[in-house]
XYZ file of C-alpha atoms in Angstrom:
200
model
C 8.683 21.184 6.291
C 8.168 21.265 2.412
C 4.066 20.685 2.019
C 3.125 18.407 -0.674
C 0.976 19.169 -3.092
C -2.528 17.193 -3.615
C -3.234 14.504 -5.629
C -6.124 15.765 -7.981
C -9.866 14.382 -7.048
C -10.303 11.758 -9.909
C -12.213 9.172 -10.212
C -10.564 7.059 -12.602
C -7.829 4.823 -11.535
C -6.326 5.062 -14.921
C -6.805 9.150 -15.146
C -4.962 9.262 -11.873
C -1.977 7.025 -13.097
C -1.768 9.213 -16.357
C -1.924 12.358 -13.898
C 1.143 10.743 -11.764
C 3.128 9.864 -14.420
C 5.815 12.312 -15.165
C 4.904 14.696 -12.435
C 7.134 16.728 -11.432
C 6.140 16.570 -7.333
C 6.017 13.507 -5.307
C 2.233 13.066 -4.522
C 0.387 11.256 -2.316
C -2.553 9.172 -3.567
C -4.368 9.227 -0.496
C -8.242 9.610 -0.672
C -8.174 9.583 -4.320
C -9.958 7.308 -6.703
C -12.661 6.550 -4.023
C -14.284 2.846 -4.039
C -11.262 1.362 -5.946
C -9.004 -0.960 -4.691
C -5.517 1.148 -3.320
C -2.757 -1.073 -2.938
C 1.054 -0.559 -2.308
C 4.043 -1.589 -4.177
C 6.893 -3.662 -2.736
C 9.564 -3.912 -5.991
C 12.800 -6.449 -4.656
C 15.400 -8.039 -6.639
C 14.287 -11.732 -7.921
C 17.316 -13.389 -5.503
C 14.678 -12.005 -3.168
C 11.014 -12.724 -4.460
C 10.827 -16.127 -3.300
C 10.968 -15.559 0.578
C 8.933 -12.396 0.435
C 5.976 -14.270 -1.538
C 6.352 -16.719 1.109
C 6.310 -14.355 3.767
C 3.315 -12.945 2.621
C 1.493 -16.347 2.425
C 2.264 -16.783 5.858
C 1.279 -13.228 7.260
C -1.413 -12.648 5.016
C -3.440 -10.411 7.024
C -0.656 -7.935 7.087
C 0.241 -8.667 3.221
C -2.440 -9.019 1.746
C -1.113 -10.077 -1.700
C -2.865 -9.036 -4.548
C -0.880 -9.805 -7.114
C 3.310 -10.646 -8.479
C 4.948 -9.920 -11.500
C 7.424 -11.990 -13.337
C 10.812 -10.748 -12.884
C 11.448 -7.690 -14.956
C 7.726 -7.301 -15.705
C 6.544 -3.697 -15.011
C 2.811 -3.970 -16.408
C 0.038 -5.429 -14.840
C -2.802 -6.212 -17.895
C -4.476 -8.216 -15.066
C -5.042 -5.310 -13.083
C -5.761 -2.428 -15.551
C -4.991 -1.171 -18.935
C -1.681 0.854 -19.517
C -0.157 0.239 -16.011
C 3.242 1.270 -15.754
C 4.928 0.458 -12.260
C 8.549 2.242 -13.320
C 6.628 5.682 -13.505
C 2.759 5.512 -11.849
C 3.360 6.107 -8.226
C 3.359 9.422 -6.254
C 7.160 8.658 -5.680
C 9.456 5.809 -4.849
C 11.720 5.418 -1.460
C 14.490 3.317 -1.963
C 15.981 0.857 0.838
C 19.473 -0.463 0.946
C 20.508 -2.884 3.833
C 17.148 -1.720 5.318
C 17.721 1.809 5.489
C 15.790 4.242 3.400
C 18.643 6.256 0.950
C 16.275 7.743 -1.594
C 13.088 9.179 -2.721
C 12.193 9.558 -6.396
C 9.789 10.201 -9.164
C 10.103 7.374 -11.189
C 12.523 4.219 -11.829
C 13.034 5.065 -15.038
C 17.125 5.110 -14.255
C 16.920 2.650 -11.841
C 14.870 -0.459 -13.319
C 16.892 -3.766 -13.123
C 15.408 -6.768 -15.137
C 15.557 -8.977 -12.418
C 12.942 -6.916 -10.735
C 9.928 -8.731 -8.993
C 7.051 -6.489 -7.961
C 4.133 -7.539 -5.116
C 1.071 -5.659 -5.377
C -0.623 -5.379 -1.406
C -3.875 -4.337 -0.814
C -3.899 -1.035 1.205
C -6.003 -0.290 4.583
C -6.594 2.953 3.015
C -9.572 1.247 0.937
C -11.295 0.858 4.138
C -11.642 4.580 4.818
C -13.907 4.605 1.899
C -16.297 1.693 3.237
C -16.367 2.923 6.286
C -17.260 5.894 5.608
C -20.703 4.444 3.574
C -21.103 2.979 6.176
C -21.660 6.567 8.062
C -18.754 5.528 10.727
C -15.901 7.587 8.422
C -13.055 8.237 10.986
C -12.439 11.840 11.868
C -8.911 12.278 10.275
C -10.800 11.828 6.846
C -12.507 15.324 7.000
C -9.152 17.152 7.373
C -7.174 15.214 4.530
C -5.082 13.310 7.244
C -3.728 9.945 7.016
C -4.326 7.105 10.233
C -1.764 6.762 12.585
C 0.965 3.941 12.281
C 2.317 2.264 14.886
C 4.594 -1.150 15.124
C 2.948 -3.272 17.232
C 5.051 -5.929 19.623
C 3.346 -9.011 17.637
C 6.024 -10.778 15.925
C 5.531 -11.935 12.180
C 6.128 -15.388 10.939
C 9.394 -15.407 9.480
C 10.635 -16.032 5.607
C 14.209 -16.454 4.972
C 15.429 -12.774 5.462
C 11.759 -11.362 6.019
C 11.188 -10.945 10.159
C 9.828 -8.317 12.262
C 6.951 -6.958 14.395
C 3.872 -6.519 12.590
C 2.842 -2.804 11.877
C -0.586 -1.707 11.981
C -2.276 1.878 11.062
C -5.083 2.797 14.097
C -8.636 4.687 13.578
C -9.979 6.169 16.138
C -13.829 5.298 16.892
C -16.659 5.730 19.356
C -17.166 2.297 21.395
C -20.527 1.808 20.528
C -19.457 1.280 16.995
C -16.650 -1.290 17.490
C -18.514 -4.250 16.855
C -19.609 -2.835 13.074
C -16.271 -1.658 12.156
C -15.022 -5.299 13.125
C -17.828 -7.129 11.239
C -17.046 -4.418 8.187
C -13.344 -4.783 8.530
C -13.445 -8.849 8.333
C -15.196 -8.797 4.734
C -12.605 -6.951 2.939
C -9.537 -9.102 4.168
C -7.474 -8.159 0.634
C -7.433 -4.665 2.973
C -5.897 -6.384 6.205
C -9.996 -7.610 7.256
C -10.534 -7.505 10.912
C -8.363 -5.396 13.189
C -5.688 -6.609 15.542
C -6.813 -7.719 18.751
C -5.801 -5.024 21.099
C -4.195 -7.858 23.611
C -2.029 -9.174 20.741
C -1.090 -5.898 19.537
């Protein structure tokens, strides 16, 4: 297996876009930027928008919606200064009929104007509040990632949007369950509160 390389330490949101854009490795953008809001992209045709943005007003917990574009719109002025969502990732995997068929570096080539792009808030920002908080889960001191899983709750459905819910899953010491809840809850633009285990 091909090891990535790692994104640099910076602090800056917009350094770290400028370092993304037109690198020539896929990067991942975990852990950097610490205490800034990390979000991922969903980009879908506009045929589409409609019944995703409704699917994430009714699952908002898992989509935590942070903000839309208009359709062909790839800056965000409302969100930072010199944004550029064809070229300011890490990389870019493609889906076509649901099934993953590419990975690249920028959409440069493969921009359509009808393009709608949702902005979700991440559940990697809650690594860095937890970890304030002096309950950081292990898997942060070794550069790791939380585990995902797909749990066997059900989503509410939007037009073509349907599925169990997936959920990522840090590991902590019992006594502290009750303040990573409470901490959890007040940051629902990062997923708040965790899945009940019974539901999940």
């Amino acid at each position: 297996m091909t090891e990535l390389p790692a994104v640099p330490q910076i602090a800056s949101p917009g350094e770290l876009r400028l370092a993304l854009r037109g690198t020539a490795h896929p990067r991942p953008t975990f852990g950097a930027a610490p205490g800034y809001l990390q979000c991922n992209l969903l980009i879908l045709p506009h045929g589409l928008a409609r019944d995703f943005s409704a699917f994430c007003a009714a699952n908002a917990q898992a989509c935590p919606l942070i903000y839309q574009t208009s359709p062909g719109q790839w800056d965000m002025p409302e969100l930072g200064d010199d944004i550029d969502l064809r070229t300011d990732l890490g990389s870019y995997r493609v889906f076509r009929d649901g099934q993953a068929v590419a990975d690249l570096l920028d959409l440069d080539g493969t921009w359509q104007g009808d393009f709608v792009a949702f902005v979700l808030g991440s559940s990697h920002g809650l690594d860095t509040m937890l970890a304030a908080a002096g309950i950081a889960p292990p898997y942060l001191a070794r550069g790791e990632t939380p585990a995902h899983y797909i749990t066997g709750v059900e989503a509410e459905t939007s037009g073509t949007f349907r599925g169990p819910l997936g959920v990522t899953m840090r590991p902590f010491r019992a006594e502290d369950a009750d303040r990573v809840r409470a901490l959890c809850a007040a940051y629902p633009h990062l997923h708040g509160a965790p899945l009940p285990a019974a539901d999940a």
